[in-house]
Short mmCIF file of C-alpha atoms and ligand atoms in Angstrom, two decimals:
data_model
loop_
_atom_site.label_atom_id
_atom_site.label_comp_id
_atom_site.label_asym_id
_atom_site.label_seq_id
_atom_site.Cartn_x
_atom_site.Cartn_y
_atom_site.Cartn_z
CA UNK A 1 74.66 -118.24 -102.64
CA UNK A 2 76.35 -116.39 -99.75
CA UNK A 3 74.58 -115.21 -96.63
CA UNK A 4 75.84 -113.05 -93.79
CA UNK A 5 73.90 -113.17 -90.54
CA UNK A 6 74.73 -110.25 -88.25
CA UNK A 7 73.61 -108.84 -84.89
CA UNK A 8 73.71 -112.32 -83.38
CA UNK A 9 73.29 -111.98 -79.59
CA UNK A 10 75.39 -115.09 -79.04
CA UNK A 11 76.84 -117.73 -81.31
CA UNK A 12 76.59 -120.95 -79.33
CA UNK A 13 78.62 -124.18 -79.65
CA UNK A 14 81.52 -122.69 -81.58
CA UNK A 15 84.33 -125.17 -82.07
CA UNK A 16 87.51 -124.26 -83.91
CA UNK A 17 88.98 -127.65 -84.39
CA UNK A 18 86.92 -130.71 -85.05
CA UNK A 19 85.86 -132.25 -81.79
CA UNK A 20 84.15 -135.62 -82.30
CA UNK A 21 82.29 -135.47 -78.95
CA UNK A 22 82.67 -134.18 -75.40
CA UNK A 23 82.68 -136.33 -72.26
CA UNK A 24 82.59 -136.03 -68.48
CA UNK A 25 83.51 -132.58 -67.14
CA UNK A 26 83.94 -131.23 -70.68
CA UNK A 27 80.21 -131.66 -71.19
CA UNK A 28 79.64 -128.60 -69.01
CA UNK A 29 81.84 -126.43 -71.27
CA UNK A 30 80.08 -124.61 -74.07
CA UNK A 31 82.21 -122.30 -76.25
CA UNK A 32 80.39 -119.13 -77.43
CA UNK A 33 81.04 -115.83 -79.21
CA UNK A 34 78.98 -112.85 -78.01
CA UNK A 35 77.68 -110.16 -80.43
CA UNK A 36 78.66 -112.12 -83.47
CA UNK A 37 78.28 -112.54 -87.22
CA UNK A 38 78.23 -115.75 -89.22
CA UNK A 39 79.04 -116.20 -92.90
CA UNK A 40 77.51 -118.99 -94.93
CA UNK A 41 78.68 -119.86 -98.45
CA UNK A 42 76.36 -122.20 -100.31
CA UNK A 43 75.57 -124.91 -97.79
CA UNK A 44 78.70 -124.52 -95.67
CA UNK A 45 79.73 -122.38 -92.68
CA UNK A 46 82.48 -120.14 -94.09
CA UNK A 47 83.40 -117.90 -91.16
CA UNK A 48 82.31 -116.15 -87.99
CA UNK A 49 83.53 -113.51 -85.62
CA UNK A 50 82.66 -110.72 -83.25
CA UNK A 51 80.63 -107.68 -84.47
CA UNK A 52 83.37 -105.49 -83.00
CA UNK A 53 85.72 -106.77 -85.72
CA UNK A 54 83.38 -107.21 -88.66
CA UNK A 55 85.29 -107.41 -91.93
CA UNK A 56 83.73 -105.52 -94.83
CA UNK A 57 81.49 -107.78 -96.85
CA UNK A 58 80.60 -107.31 -100.49
CA UNK A 59 77.20 -105.78 -101.21
CA UNK A 60 76.40 -108.82 -103.28
CA UNK A 61 75.94 -110.87 -100.09
CA UNK A 62 72.48 -111.68 -98.81
CA UNK A 63 72.12 -110.21 -95.35
CA UNK A 64 70.06 -111.27 -92.38
CA UNK A 65 69.68 -109.26 -89.19
CA UNK A 66 69.42 -111.72 -86.30
CA UNK A 67 68.07 -108.87 -84.15
CA UNK A 68 69.98 -110.04 -81.09
CA UNK A 69 68.69 -113.60 -81.39
CA UNK A 70 71.04 -116.47 -80.59
CA UNK A 71 72.43 -118.83 -83.21
CA UNK A 72 73.12 -122.46 -82.47
CA UNK A 73 73.69 -125.57 -84.56
CA UNK A 74 70.44 -127.26 -85.64
CA UNK A 75 69.70 -130.27 -83.47
CA UNK A 76 70.80 -133.75 -84.48
CA UNK A 77 68.21 -136.29 -83.35
CA UNK A 78 70.03 -139.65 -83.40
CA UNK A 79 67.16 -142.02 -82.52
CA UNK A 80 63.66 -141.91 -84.00
CA UNK A 81 60.99 -144.22 -85.38
CA UNK A 82 59.16 -141.42 -87.16
CA UNK A 83 58.13 -143.49 -90.19
CA UNK A 84 54.96 -145.14 -88.90
CA UNK A 85 51.33 -145.46 -89.90
CA UNK A 86 48.46 -143.96 -87.90
CA UNK A 87 48.76 -143.48 -84.16
CA UNK A 88 48.25 -145.40 -80.90
CA UNK A 89 46.33 -143.10 -78.57
CA UNK A 90 44.08 -146.00 -77.49
CA UNK A 91 47.09 -147.60 -75.79
CA UNK A 92 47.80 -144.27 -74.18
CA UNK A 93 44.41 -144.57 -72.49
CA UNK A 94 45.25 -148.15 -71.47
CA UNK A 95 48.43 -146.82 -69.89
CA UNK A 96 46.52 -144.12 -68.04
CA UNK A 97 44.23 -146.86 -66.77
CA UNK A 98 47.25 -148.73 -65.39
CA UNK A 99 48.55 -151.21 -67.98
CA UNK A 100 52.32 -151.29 -68.44
CA UNK A 101 54.18 -150.98 -71.78
CA UNK A 102 55.11 -154.67 -71.56
CA UNK A 103 51.54 -155.77 -70.74
CA UNK A 104 50.24 -153.87 -73.77
CA UNK A 105 52.92 -155.50 -75.95
CA UNK A 106 52.02 -159.00 -74.64
CA UNK A 107 48.38 -158.48 -75.66
CA UNK A 108 49.47 -157.87 -79.28
CA UNK A 109 49.35 -154.10 -78.89
CA UNK A 110 52.46 -151.97 -79.02
CA UNK A 111 54.93 -152.54 -81.84
CA UNK A 112 52.80 -155.35 -83.36
CA UNK A 113 49.83 -152.99 -83.54
CA UNK A 114 51.93 -150.48 -85.50
CA UNK A 115 53.20 -153.31 -87.73
CA UNK A 116 49.61 -154.27 -88.64
CA UNK A 117 48.73 -150.62 -89.42
CA UNK A 118 51.87 -150.22 -91.50
CA UNK A 119 51.10 -153.39 -93.44
CA UNK A 120 47.71 -151.94 -94.41
CA UNK A 121 49.20 -148.60 -95.52
CA UNK A 122 50.63 -147.95 -98.99
CA UNK A 123 54.20 -146.74 -99.42
CA UNK A 124 52.97 -143.38 -100.76
CA UNK A 125 50.62 -142.85 -97.83
CA UNK A 126 53.34 -143.82 -95.36
CA UNK A 127 55.64 -141.28 -97.00
CA UNK A 128 52.93 -138.60 -96.80
CA UNK A 129 52.27 -139.20 -93.09
CA UNK A 130 56.00 -139.28 -92.32
CA UNK A 131 56.67 -136.04 -94.20
CA UNK A 132 54.19 -134.24 -91.94
CA UNK A 133 56.37 -135.28 -89.01
CA UNK A 134 59.50 -134.22 -90.90
CA UNK A 135 58.08 -130.73 -91.47
CA UNK A 136 57.11 -130.59 -87.81
CA UNK A 137 60.58 -131.49 -86.50
CA UNK A 138 62.25 -129.02 -88.86
CA UNK A 139 60.07 -126.28 -87.33
CA UNK A 140 61.31 -127.47 -83.90
CA UNK A 141 64.93 -126.94 -84.97
CA UNK A 142 66.06 -130.42 -86.02
CA UNK A 143 68.50 -130.46 -88.93
CA UNK A 144 69.56 -134.12 -88.95
CA UNK A 145 67.65 -137.21 -87.97
CA UNK A 146 68.22 -140.95 -87.70
CA UNK A 147 65.14 -143.00 -88.61
CA UNK A 148 64.65 -146.69 -87.90
CA UNK A 149 62.62 -149.37 -89.62
CA UNK A 150 61.07 -151.97 -87.31
CA UNK A 151 57.32 -151.66 -87.85
CA UNK A 152 57.51 -153.93 -90.90
CA UNK A 153 58.69 -157.23 -89.38
CA UNK A 154 58.38 -158.95 -92.78
CA UNK A 155 61.00 -158.59 -95.51
CA UNK A 156 58.54 -156.79 -97.76
CA UNK A 157 57.33 -154.32 -95.14
CA UNK A 158 60.81 -153.63 -93.73
CA UNK A 159 61.91 -152.78 -97.29
CA UNK A 160 58.84 -150.58 -97.66
CA UNK A 161 59.80 -148.60 -94.54
CA UNK A 162 63.42 -148.26 -95.58
CA UNK A 163 62.41 -147.06 -99.05
CA UNK A 164 60.25 -144.40 -97.42
CA UNK A 165 63.26 -143.35 -95.32
CA UNK A 166 65.36 -143.15 -98.50
CA UNK A 167 62.70 -140.99 -100.14
CA UNK A 168 62.71 -138.65 -97.12
CA UNK A 169 66.50 -138.49 -97.44
CA UNK A 170 66.18 -137.53 -101.12
CA UNK A 171 63.26 -135.15 -100.88
CA UNK A 172 63.57 -133.33 -97.52
CA UNK A 173 66.21 -130.83 -96.45
CA UNK A 174 67.17 -132.90 -93.45
CA UNK A 175 70.33 -134.95 -93.21
CA UNK A 176 68.97 -138.48 -92.75
CA UNK A 177 70.55 -141.73 -91.58
CA UNK A 178 68.65 -145.02 -91.84
CA UNK A 179 68.79 -147.90 -89.38
CA UNK A 180 67.44 -151.41 -89.96
CA UNK A 181 65.51 -152.60 -86.91
CA UNK A 182 63.96 -155.88 -88.04
CA UNK A 183 64.66 -157.11 -84.49
CA UNK A 184 62.18 -154.72 -82.88
CA UNK A 185 59.70 -157.43 -81.81
CA UNK A 186 58.93 -161.07 -82.61
CA UNK A 187 55.91 -161.11 -84.97
CA UNK A 188 52.89 -163.15 -83.81
CA UNK A 189 53.35 -165.98 -86.29
CA UNK A 190 56.91 -166.61 -84.99
CA UNK A 191 55.95 -166.60 -81.30
CA UNK A 192 56.72 -170.32 -80.98
CA UNK A 193 59.60 -170.18 -83.43
CA UNK A 194 61.84 -167.29 -82.42
CA UNK A 195 64.81 -168.80 -84.24
CA UNK A 196 62.78 -168.87 -87.42
CA UNK A 197 62.35 -165.10 -87.23
CA UNK A 198 66.02 -164.53 -86.45
CA UNK A 199 66.93 -166.71 -89.44
CA UNK A 200 64.64 -164.57 -91.58
CA UNK A 201 66.43 -161.42 -90.39
CA UNK A 202 69.92 -162.80 -90.94
CA UNK A 203 69.38 -164.83 -94.12
CA UNK A 204 66.81 -162.79 -95.99
CA UNK A 205 66.23 -159.27 -94.65
CA UNK A 206 69.85 -158.18 -94.12
CA UNK A 207 71.07 -159.35 -97.57
CA UNK A 208 68.04 -157.73 -99.28
CA UNK A 209 68.59 -154.42 -97.49
CA UNK A 210 72.31 -154.48 -98.19
CA UNK A 211 71.66 -155.19 -101.88
CA UNK A 212 69.65 -151.96 -102.16
CA UNK A 213 71.96 -150.06 -99.75
CA UNK A 214 68.93 -149.03 -97.75
CA UNK A 215 70.48 -148.90 -94.26
CA UNK A 216 73.48 -147.24 -92.65
CA UNK A 217 73.15 -149.00 -89.30
CA UNK A 218 71.57 -152.02 -87.61
CA UNK A 219 69.59 -152.05 -84.37
CA UNK A 220 68.23 -154.74 -82.03
CA UNK A 221 65.82 -154.20 -79.11
CA UNK A 222 67.99 -156.14 -76.65
CA UNK A 223 65.85 -156.20 -73.53
CA UNK A 224 63.69 -158.30 -71.24
CA UNK A 225 60.74 -159.71 -73.18
CA UNK A 226 62.19 -158.73 -76.59
CA UNK A 227 65.59 -160.09 -77.81
CA UNK A 228 68.15 -161.91 -75.64
CA UNK A 229 71.89 -161.26 -75.70
CA UNK A 230 72.46 -164.48 -77.68
CA UNK A 231 69.86 -163.54 -80.27
CA UNK A 232 71.25 -160.01 -80.46
CA UNK A 233 74.76 -161.35 -81.09
CA UNK A 234 73.58 -163.51 -83.98
CA UNK A 235 71.87 -160.54 -85.60
CA UNK A 236 74.74 -158.09 -85.05
CA UNK A 237 77.27 -160.60 -86.39
CA UNK A 238 75.16 -161.02 -89.54
CA UNK A 239 74.88 -157.23 -89.89
CA UNK A 240 78.65 -156.84 -89.50
CA UNK A 241 79.19 -159.17 -92.48
CA UNK A 242 77.36 -156.57 -94.57
CA UNK A 243 79.15 -153.59 -93.03
CA UNK A 244 76.23 -152.49 -90.84
CA UNK A 245 77.44 -150.95 -87.59
CA UNK A 246 75.12 -151.33 -84.58
CA UNK A 247 73.08 -148.56 -82.91
CA UNK A 248 71.16 -150.44 -80.27
CA UNK A 249 68.15 -150.32 -77.96
CA UNK A 250 69.48 -151.53 -74.62
CA UNK A 251 68.62 -151.66 -70.91
CA UNK A 252 65.29 -149.85 -71.11
CA UNK A 253 63.40 -152.49 -69.17
CA UNK A 254 66.13 -154.30 -67.24
CA UNK A 255 69.87 -154.92 -66.81
CA UNK A 256 69.66 -156.87 -70.06
CA UNK A 257 73.34 -157.15 -71.00
CA UNK A 258 72.52 -155.01 -74.03
CA UNK A 259 75.02 -152.29 -73.18
CA UNK A 260 77.93 -154.73 -72.91
CA UNK A 261 76.84 -156.47 -76.11
CA UNK A 262 76.70 -153.14 -77.95
CA UNK A 263 80.20 -152.23 -76.79
CA UNK A 264 81.49 -155.69 -77.77
CA UNK A 265 80.15 -155.20 -81.31
CA UNK A 266 81.55 -151.63 -81.52
CA UNK A 267 78.14 -150.00 -81.59
CA UNK A 268 78.12 -146.34 -82.56
CA UNK A 269 75.57 -145.83 -79.80
CA UNK A 270 73.58 -147.73 -77.18
CA UNK A 271 70.26 -146.10 -76.44
CA UNK A 272 67.70 -145.82 -73.58
CA UNK A 273 69.91 -147.11 -70.71
CA UNK A 274 67.39 -146.61 -67.90
CA UNK A 275 69.02 -149.64 -66.23
CA UNK A 276 72.68 -148.63 -66.08
CA UNK A 277 74.88 -149.64 -63.13
CA UNK A 278 78.60 -149.67 -62.37
CA UNK A 279 79.35 -152.60 -64.69
CA UNK A 280 77.62 -150.94 -67.61
CA UNK A 281 79.43 -147.66 -66.96
CA UNK A 282 82.78 -149.50 -66.82
CA UNK A 283 82.00 -151.18 -70.17
CA UNK A 284 81.16 -147.84 -71.81
CA UNK A 285 84.18 -145.87 -70.57
CA UNK A 286 86.69 -145.32 -73.37
CA UNK A 287 84.68 -147.49 -75.75
CA UNK A 288 83.76 -145.06 -78.56
CA UNK A 289 80.12 -146.10 -78.12
CA UNK A 290 77.91 -143.09 -77.37
CA UNK A 291 75.46 -143.61 -74.50
CA UNK A 292 72.24 -142.03 -75.78
CA UNK A 293 69.38 -141.23 -73.44
CA UNK A 294 65.74 -140.84 -74.49
CA UNK A 295 64.08 -138.98 -71.62
CA UNK A 296 60.84 -138.52 -73.60
CA UNK A 297 60.16 -142.27 -73.43
CA UNK A 298 60.65 -142.64 -69.66
CA UNK A 299 58.59 -139.45 -69.17
CA UNK A 300 55.73 -140.57 -71.42
CA UNK A 301 55.60 -144.10 -69.98
CA UNK A 302 56.12 -142.95 -66.39
CA UNK A 303 59.14 -145.19 -66.02
CA UNK A 304 62.55 -145.01 -64.34
CA UNK A 305 64.96 -142.34 -65.55
CA UNK A 306 68.55 -143.31 -66.42
CA UNK A 307 71.31 -142.21 -64.01
CA UNK A 308 72.59 -139.42 -66.27
CA UNK A 309 74.40 -137.52 -63.52
CA UNK A 310 76.29 -140.60 -62.37
CA UNK A 311 77.26 -141.37 -65.96
CA UNK A 312 78.65 -137.89 -66.68
CA UNK A 313 80.40 -137.76 -63.31
CA UNK A 314 82.06 -141.08 -64.17
CA UNK A 315 83.53 -139.43 -67.27
CA UNK A 316 81.11 -140.64 -69.95
CA UNK A 317 79.76 -138.59 -72.84
CA UNK A 318 75.97 -138.48 -73.27
CA UNK A 319 73.74 -137.76 -76.24
CA UNK A 320 70.00 -137.10 -76.08
CA UNK A 321 67.39 -138.14 -78.66
CA UNK A 322 63.62 -137.86 -79.02
CA UNK A 323 62.80 -141.53 -79.81
CA UNK A 324 59.86 -140.05 -81.81
CA UNK A 325 57.51 -143.08 -82.11
CA UNK A 326 53.80 -143.83 -81.71
CA UNK A 327 54.10 -145.99 -78.57
CA UNK A 328 56.53 -144.56 -76.08
CA UNK A 329 57.32 -141.02 -77.23
CA UNK A 330 54.97 -139.42 -79.76
CA UNK A 331 57.01 -136.22 -80.01
CA UNK A 332 60.09 -135.14 -81.92
CA UNK A 333 60.56 -131.86 -80.09
CA UNK A 334 64.26 -131.73 -79.19
CA UNK A 335 63.87 -128.49 -77.25
CA UNK A 336 61.46 -130.27 -74.92
CA UNK A 337 63.94 -133.17 -74.71
CA UNK A 338 66.54 -130.62 -73.55
CA UNK A 339 64.12 -129.47 -70.83
CA UNK A 340 63.55 -133.08 -69.73
CA UNK A 341 67.33 -133.52 -69.66
CA UNK A 342 67.59 -130.60 -67.24
CA UNK A 343 64.48 -131.23 -65.17
CA UNK A 344 64.43 -135.02 -64.94
CA UNK A 345 68.03 -136.05 -65.58
CA UNK A 346 69.62 -133.12 -63.69
CA UNK A 347 71.84 -132.21 -66.60
CA UNK A 348 73.07 -128.62 -66.84
CA UNK A 349 71.98 -126.44 -69.79
CA UNK A 350 75.52 -126.65 -71.24
CA UNK A 351 75.41 -130.44 -70.93
CA UNK A 352 72.05 -130.75 -72.70
CA UNK A 353 73.14 -128.42 -75.50
CA UNK A 354 76.24 -130.56 -76.07
CA UNK A 355 74.04 -133.67 -75.87
CA UNK A 356 71.69 -132.54 -78.68
CA UNK A 357 74.37 -131.13 -81.00
CA UNK A 358 77.95 -132.41 -81.09
CA UNK A 359 77.37 -135.64 -79.12
CA UNK A 360 74.16 -136.52 -80.92
CA UNK A 361 75.91 -135.85 -84.25
CA UNK A 362 78.53 -138.42 -83.18
CA UNK A 363 75.77 -140.87 -82.18
CA UNK A 364 74.53 -140.86 -85.78
CA UNK A 365 77.96 -140.84 -87.39
CA UNK A 366 77.95 -137.26 -88.73
CA UNK A 367 80.04 -135.26 -86.25
CA UNK A 368 82.64 -134.41 -88.91
CA UNK A 369 80.02 -132.35 -90.75
CA UNK A 370 77.33 -131.48 -88.19
CA UNK A 371 76.74 -130.58 -84.56
CA UNK A 372 78.81 -127.42 -84.09
CA UNK A 373 79.47 -123.97 -85.52
CA UNK A 374 82.74 -124.85 -87.23
CA UNK A 375 84.15 -123.50 -90.48
CA UNK A 376 83.66 -126.17 -93.14
CA UNK A 377 80.67 -127.84 -91.48
CA UNK A 378 77.15 -127.90 -92.93
CA UNK A 379 75.24 -124.63 -92.57
CA UNK A 380 72.43 -126.13 -90.46
CA UNK A 381 71.54 -123.57 -87.81
CA UNK A 382 68.75 -122.25 -85.61
CA UNK A 383 68.21 -118.50 -85.13
CA UNK A 384 66.26 -117.85 -81.94
CA UNK A 385 64.08 -114.96 -80.89
CA UNK A 386 65.81 -112.42 -78.69
CA UNK A 387 66.48 -114.32 -75.47
CA UNK A 388 68.36 -113.37 -72.29
CA UNK A 389 70.67 -116.42 -72.16
CA UNK A 390 71.13 -119.90 -73.62
CA UNK A 391 69.89 -121.32 -70.31
CA UNK A 392 66.55 -119.73 -71.24
CA UNK A 393 66.11 -122.29 -74.06
CA UNK A 394 65.49 -125.38 -71.86
CA UNK A 395 63.97 -123.19 -69.12
CA UNK A 396 61.15 -121.81 -71.30
CA UNK A 397 60.06 -125.38 -71.76
CA UNK A 398 57.06 -124.96 -74.04
CA UNK A 399 57.75 -121.63 -75.73
CA UNK A 400 58.64 -121.94 -79.39
CA UNK A 401 61.70 -119.70 -79.53
CA UNK A 402 62.94 -120.71 -82.94
CA UNK A 403 61.79 -118.26 -85.62
CA UNK A 404 64.17 -119.12 -88.39
CA UNK A 405 65.92 -122.33 -89.31
CA UNK A 406 68.65 -122.53 -91.95
CA UNK A 407 69.27 -125.94 -93.51
CA UNK A 408 72.01 -126.48 -96.10
CA UNK A 409 72.41 -122.70 -96.23
CA UNK A 410 68.75 -122.07 -97.10
CA UNK A 411 66.22 -120.38 -94.85
CA UNK A 412 63.38 -122.76 -94.17
CA UNK A 413 61.80 -121.17 -91.07
CA UNK A 414 58.33 -119.75 -90.82
O1 LIG B 501 62.35 -146.90 -78.48
N1 LIG B 501 61.86 -149.61 -77.12
C1 LIG B 501 61.55 -149.99 -78.24
N2 LIG B 501 61.02 -149.31 -79.25
C2 LIG B 501 60.46 -148.03 -79.18
C3 LIG B 501 58.99 -148.07 -78.92
C4 LIG B 501 58.28 -148.51 -80.10
C5 LIG B 501 56.81 -148.59 -79.94
O2 LIG B 501 56.26 -148.78 -78.84
O3 LIG B 501 56.19 -148.45 -80.99
C6 LIG B 501 61.21 -147.19 -78.18
O4 LIG B 501 60.71 -146.81 -77.13
FE1 LIG B 502 63.45 -146.40 -79.84
#
């Protein structure tokens, strides 16, 4: 099927040649075409140009009048935990009353609470609950998502989560990447035997997951109170033997050494990074590891924000992700994440748009096919209502501006 979209007020994030990601000063550059058309053939972007020079298109084409709305690439959300059972609003109340994220975790709440709920939930029910979140994020403009395991914490339950992620990949229109996060927390029964749990991850979970090809990446929550650098290294080395590249949780709670460890193991991304200083920045520069910030988590938990401005000014690229999860960020709304990027992290609108498209595509290993309006890339796009500028998108921070979403060349919007 071919589709021509015309009367586009502005085509945003147009890249002729394939750019893997943008860094430093280039993050504030956002290529656009005003008054544009866009041609989609099957599920691929086939061409674009200015309305002033519209070629004649065959009558057989499907046509869509964008009515002056803007078109941008659908968001790539490179860090979520959206496969989970139930919800954790009781801990939200505990947080309002003054308990910290770590205190809640120490009492057996937090990740272990979600693990218990997940254990009691069937695979079908887990899939059903997760698909509601998938439909929700599509309506928010997300076209590609990375989803982690990590609420299983037993071989059987980690496999259950990863099979649900595979089913989402097969049955939804989203582009999905799966990450194995067995090292999300130490389960209660291994509290006095941490090595026993790490052995279980390296000797049993990783081989079982690799045998079914259930994961693209491997993650470890390398932070104070969770996994140490030494433990992280053991797990990443085992993952590497099975071809699993790291995408890590690092430096959310402290200067944990997680960033340097991620770079050492050639992580595709290191994520959170609230505690990032000069040494961490030096390790990241030129590394090929995408620093990925999750401003929803720091916002929701009322914690420190990462030094985004300092990182960009030092020449680093940045990606943004939602971290959609029941404990620290129960939202997958990437438009709101863009607003938090501007308001809390002092990123410019151009920088946040780059951070949720081309750079976040890189952070999940799909920037050759996603993240920009480029001929030959996947036709995953958002068509906005008529808006005065692209800056208006993060500015209008709760207005749903996205009427129509096209995924794989098909209109899926409301
Ligand atoms: O990215 N930091 C670790 N993991 C998640 C939170 C998971 C949870 O609390 O359920 C995060 O914030
Ligand atoms: Fe996370």
